[in-house]
mmCIF file of C-alpha atoms in Angstrom:
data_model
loop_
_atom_site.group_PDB
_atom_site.id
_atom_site.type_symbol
_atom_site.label_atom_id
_atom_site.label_comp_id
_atom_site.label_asym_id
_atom_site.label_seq_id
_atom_site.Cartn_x
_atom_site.Cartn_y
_atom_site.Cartn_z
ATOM 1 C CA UNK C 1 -5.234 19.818 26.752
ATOM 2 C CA UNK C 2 -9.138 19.938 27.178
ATOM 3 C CA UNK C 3 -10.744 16.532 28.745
ATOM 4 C CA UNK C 4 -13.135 16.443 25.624
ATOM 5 C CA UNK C 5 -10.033 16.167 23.271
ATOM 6 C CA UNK C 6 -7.734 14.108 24.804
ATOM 7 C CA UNK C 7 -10.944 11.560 25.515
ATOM 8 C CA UNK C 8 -11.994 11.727 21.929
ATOM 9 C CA UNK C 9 -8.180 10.416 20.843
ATOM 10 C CA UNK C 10 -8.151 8.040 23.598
ATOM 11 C CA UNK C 11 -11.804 6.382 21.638
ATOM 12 C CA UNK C 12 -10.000 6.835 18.711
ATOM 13 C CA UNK C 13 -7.163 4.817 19.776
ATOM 14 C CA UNK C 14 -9.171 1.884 21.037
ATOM 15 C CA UNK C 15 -10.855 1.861 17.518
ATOM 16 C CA UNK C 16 -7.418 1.083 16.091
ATOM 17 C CA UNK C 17 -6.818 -1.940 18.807
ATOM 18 C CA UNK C 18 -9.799 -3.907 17.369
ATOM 19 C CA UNK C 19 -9.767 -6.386 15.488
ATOM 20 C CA UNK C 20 -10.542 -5.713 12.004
ATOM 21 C CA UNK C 21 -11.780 -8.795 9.530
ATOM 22 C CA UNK C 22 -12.068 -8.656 5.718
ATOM 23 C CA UNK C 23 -12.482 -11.149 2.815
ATOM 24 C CA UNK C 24 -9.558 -11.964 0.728
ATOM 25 C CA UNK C 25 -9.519 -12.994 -3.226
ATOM 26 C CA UNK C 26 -9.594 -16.976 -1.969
ATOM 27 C CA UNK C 27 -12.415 -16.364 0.014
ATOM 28 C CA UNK C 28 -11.167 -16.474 3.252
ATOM 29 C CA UNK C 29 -12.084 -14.722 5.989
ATOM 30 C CA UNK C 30 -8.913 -12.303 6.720
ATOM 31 C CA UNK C 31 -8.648 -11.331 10.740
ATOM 32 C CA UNK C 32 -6.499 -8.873 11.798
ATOM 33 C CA UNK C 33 -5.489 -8.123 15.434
ATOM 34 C CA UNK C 34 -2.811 -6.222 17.182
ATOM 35 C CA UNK C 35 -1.135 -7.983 20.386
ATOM 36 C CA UNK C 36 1.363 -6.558 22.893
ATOM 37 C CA UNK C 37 4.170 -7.686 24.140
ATOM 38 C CA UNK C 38 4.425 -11.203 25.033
ATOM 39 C CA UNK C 39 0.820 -11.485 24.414
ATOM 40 C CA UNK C 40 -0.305 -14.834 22.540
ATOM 41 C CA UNK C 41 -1.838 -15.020 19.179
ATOM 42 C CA UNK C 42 -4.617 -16.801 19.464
ATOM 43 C CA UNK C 43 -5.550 -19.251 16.434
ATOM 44 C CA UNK C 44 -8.317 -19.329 14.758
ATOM 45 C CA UNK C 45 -10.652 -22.363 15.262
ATOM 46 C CA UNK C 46 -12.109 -21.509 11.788
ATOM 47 C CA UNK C 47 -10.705 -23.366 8.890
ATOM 48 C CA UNK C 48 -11.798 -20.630 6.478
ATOM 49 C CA UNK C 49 -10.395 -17.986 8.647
ATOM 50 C CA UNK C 50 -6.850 -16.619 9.017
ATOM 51 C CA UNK C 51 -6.000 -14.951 11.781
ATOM 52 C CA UNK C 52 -2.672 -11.896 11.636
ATOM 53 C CA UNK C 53 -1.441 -10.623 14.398
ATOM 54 C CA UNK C 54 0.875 -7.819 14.733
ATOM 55 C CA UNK C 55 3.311 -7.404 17.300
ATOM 56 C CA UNK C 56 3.583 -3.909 19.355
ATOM 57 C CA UNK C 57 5.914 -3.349 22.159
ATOM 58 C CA UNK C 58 4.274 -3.525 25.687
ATOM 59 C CA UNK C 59 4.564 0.018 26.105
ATOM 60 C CA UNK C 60 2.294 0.823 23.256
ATOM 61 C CA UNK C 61 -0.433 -0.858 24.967
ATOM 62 C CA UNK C 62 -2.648 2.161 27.053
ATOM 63 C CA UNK C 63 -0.757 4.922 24.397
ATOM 64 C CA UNK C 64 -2.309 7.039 21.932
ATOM 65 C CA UNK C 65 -1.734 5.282 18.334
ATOM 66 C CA UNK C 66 1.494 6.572 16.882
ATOM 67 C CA UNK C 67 -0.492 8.205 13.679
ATOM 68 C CA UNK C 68 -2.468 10.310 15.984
ATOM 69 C CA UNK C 69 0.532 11.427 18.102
ATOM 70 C CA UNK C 70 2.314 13.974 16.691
ATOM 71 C CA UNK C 71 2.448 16.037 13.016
ATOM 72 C CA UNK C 72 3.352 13.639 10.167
ATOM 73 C CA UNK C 73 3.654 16.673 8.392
ATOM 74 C CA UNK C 74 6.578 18.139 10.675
ATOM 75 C CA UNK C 75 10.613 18.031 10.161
ATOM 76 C CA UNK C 76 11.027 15.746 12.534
ATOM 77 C CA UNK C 77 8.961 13.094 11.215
ATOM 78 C CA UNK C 78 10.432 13.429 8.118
ATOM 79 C CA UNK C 79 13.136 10.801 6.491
ATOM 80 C CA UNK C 80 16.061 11.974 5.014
ATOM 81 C CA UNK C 81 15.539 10.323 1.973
ATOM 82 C CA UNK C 82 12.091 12.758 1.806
ATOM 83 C CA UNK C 83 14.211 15.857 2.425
ATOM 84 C CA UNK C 84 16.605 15.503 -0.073
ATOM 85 C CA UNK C 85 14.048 14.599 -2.637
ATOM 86 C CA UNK C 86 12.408 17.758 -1.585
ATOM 87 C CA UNK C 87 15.849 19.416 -2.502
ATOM 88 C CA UNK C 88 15.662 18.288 -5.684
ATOM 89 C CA UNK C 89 13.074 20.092 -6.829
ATOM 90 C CA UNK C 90 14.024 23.354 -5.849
ATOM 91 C CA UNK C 91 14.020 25.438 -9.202
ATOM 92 C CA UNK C 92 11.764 23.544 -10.907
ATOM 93 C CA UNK C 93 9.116 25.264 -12.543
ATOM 94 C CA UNK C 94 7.503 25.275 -15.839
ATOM 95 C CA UNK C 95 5.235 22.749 -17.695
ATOM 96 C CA UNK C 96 4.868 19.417 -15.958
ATOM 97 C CA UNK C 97 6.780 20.959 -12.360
ATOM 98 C CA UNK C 98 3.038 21.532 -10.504
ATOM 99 C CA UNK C 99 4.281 25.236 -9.669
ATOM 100 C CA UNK C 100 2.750 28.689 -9.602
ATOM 101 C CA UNK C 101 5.751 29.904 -11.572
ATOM 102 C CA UNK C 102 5.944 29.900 -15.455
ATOM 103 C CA UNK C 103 3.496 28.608 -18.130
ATOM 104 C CA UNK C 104 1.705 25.648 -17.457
ATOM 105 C CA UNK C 105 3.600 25.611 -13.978
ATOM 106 C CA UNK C 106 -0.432 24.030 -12.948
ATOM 107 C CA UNK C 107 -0.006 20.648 -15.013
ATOM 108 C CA UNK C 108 1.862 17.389 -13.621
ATOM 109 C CA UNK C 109 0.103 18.311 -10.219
ATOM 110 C CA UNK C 110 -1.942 14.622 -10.979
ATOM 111 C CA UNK C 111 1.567 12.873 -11.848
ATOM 112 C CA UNK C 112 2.817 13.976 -8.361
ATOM 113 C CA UNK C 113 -0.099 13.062 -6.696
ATOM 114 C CA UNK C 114 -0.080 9.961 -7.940
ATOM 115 C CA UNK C 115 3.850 8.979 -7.520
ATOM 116 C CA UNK C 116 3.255 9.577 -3.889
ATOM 117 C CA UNK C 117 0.218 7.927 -3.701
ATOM 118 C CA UNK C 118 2.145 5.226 -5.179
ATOM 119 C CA UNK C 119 4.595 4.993 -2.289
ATOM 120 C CA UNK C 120 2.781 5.666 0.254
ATOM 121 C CA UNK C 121 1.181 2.348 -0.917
ATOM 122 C CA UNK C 122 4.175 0.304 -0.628
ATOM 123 C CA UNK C 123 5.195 1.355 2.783
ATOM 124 C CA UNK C 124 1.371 0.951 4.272
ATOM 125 C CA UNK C 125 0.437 -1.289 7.032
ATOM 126 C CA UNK C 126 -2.089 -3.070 4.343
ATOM 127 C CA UNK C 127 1.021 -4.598 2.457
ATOM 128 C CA UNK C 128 2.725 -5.686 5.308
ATOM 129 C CA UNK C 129 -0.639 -7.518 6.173
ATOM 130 C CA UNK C 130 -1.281 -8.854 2.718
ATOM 131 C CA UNK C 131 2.144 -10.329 2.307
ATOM 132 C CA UNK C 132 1.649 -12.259 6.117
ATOM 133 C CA UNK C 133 -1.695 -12.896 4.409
ATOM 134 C CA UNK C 134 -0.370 -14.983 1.522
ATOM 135 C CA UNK C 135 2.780 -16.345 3.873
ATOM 136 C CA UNK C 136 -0.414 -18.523 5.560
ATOM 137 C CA UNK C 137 -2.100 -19.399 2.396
ATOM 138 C CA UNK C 138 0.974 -20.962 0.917
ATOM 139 C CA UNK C 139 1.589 -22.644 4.426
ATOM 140 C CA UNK C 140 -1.823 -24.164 4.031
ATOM 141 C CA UNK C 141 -1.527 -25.007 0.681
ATOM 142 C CA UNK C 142 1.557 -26.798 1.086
ATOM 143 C CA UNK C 143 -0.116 -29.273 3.377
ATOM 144 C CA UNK C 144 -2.920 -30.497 0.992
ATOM 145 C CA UNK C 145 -0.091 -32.256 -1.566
ATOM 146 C CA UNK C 146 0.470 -33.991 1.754
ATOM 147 C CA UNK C 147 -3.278 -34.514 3.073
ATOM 148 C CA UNK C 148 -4.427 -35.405 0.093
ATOM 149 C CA UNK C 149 -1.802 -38.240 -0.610
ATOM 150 C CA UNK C 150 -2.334 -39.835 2.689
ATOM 151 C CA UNK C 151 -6.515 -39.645 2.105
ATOM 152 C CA UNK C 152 -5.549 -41.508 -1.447
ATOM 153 C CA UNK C 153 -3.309 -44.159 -0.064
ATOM 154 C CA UNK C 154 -5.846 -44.705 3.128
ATOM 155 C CA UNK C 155 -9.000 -45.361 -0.177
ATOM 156 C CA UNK C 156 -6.367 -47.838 -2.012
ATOM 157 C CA UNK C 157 -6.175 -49.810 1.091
ATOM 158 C CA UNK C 158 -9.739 -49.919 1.867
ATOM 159 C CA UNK C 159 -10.525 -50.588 -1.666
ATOM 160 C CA UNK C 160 -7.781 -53.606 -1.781
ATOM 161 C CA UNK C 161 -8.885 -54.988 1.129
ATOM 162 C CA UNK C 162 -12.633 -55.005 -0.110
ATOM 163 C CA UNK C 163 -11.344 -56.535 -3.247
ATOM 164 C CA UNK C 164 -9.775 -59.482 -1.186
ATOM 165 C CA UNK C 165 -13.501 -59.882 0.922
ATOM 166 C CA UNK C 166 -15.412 -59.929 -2.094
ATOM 167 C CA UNK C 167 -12.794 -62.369 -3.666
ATOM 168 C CA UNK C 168 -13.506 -64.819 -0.519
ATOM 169 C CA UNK C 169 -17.144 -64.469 -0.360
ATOM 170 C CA UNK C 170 -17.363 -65.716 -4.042
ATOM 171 C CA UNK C 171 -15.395 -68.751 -3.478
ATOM 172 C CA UNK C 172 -17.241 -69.177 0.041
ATOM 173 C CA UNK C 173 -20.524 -68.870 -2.378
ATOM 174 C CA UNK C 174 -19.520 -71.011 -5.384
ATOM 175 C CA UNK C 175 -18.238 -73.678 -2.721
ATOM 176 C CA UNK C 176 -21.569 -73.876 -0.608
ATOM 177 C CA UNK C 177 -23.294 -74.092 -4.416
ATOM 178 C CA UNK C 178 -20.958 -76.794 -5.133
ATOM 179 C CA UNK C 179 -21.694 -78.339 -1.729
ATOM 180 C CA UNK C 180 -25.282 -78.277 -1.998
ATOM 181 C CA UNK C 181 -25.763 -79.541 -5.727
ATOM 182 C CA UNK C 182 -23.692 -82.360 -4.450
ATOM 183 C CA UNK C 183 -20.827 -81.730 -6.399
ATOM 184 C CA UNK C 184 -16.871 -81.172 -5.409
ATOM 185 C CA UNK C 185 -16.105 -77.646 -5.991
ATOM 186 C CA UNK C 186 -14.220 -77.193 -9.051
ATOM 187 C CA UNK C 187 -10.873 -77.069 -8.544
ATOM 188 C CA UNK C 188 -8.117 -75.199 -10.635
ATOM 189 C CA UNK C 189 -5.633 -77.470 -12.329
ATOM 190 C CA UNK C 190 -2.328 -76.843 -10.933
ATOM 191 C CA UNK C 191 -0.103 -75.282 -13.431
ATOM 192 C CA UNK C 192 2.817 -77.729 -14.202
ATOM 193 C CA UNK C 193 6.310 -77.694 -12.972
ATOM 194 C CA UNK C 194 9.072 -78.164 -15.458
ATOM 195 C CA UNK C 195 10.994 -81.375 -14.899
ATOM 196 C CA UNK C 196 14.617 -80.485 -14.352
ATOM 197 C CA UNK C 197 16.562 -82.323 -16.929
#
């Protein structure tokens, strides 16, 4: 292999080691980094940020990404589940088969296209990313219930116990008025006590 090519895939596979970072629908910044082995994944220290971290083996560290390693295209590489399905369409032809053979063997190319666009979609590395994605969220959401019941009890306490200052500074008031005009403060009548019988 020529130096030039194998140090072009070697740039190319420390492009896929960074870290990427997008925006998800909540508005929080989404970061996305791979780590090896026993490597830690660092938290963020950004409460608006989430941080996902996928796990390669050690070995995969100093390699060539697996994409760019051999022919996706090739036998090898492909499931069984693929080749079978390939099987199944031997002898199709005609109007909706996306063949050279028979009339209108050229239409349901764009339905093919798009089925396997469709699964390639639900086997990508994005959906395995956006379901750790939401996994956080809902971790973080389930702690507001909680945060937000002990920030409500913590302002009825404060707001009782202001209650029970003011309620003492206006009888310390209207007794220093009482005091100073010369008067006895007023004083509540006692509420009276049934006499047993």
């Amino acid at each position: 292999m020529k130096t030039g090519t194998l140090a072009a895939l070697l740039l190319i596979g420390t492009a896929f080691a960074a870290p990427a970072s997008a925006q998800d629908a909540g508005g929080d910044k989404v970061v996305q980094r791979i780590v090896y082995g026993s490597d830690a994944c660092e938290p963020s220290t950004n409460p608006n940020e989430i941080v996902v971290c996928m796990r390669m083996d050690e070995q995969e560290r100093y390699r060539i990404p697996e994409k760019l390693r051999s022919d996706p295209n090739s036998i090898a590489n492909t499931s069984w589940t693929e080749r079978v399905r390939s099987m199944e369409t031997v002898g199709n032809f005609g109007t909706d088969s996306c063949s050279p053979v028979g009339a209108g063997g050229f239409t349901g190319c764009s339905q093919q296209l798009g089925l396997a666009a469709r699964l390639e979609k639900k086997t990508s590395e994005e959906v395995v990313a956006g379901r750790l994605i939401e996994e956080e969220r809902q971790r973080r959401l389930s702690n507001i219930d909680a945060d937000a019941a002990a920030v409500e009890a913590r302002e009825d306490e404060i707001a009782a116990e202001l209650d029970s200052r003011k309620a003492e500074r206006e009888a310390a008031a209207a007794a220093m008025r009482a005091q100073a005009d010369g008067l006895e403060p007023e004083r509540k009548p006692e509420p009276e006590t049934p006499s047993p019988e």
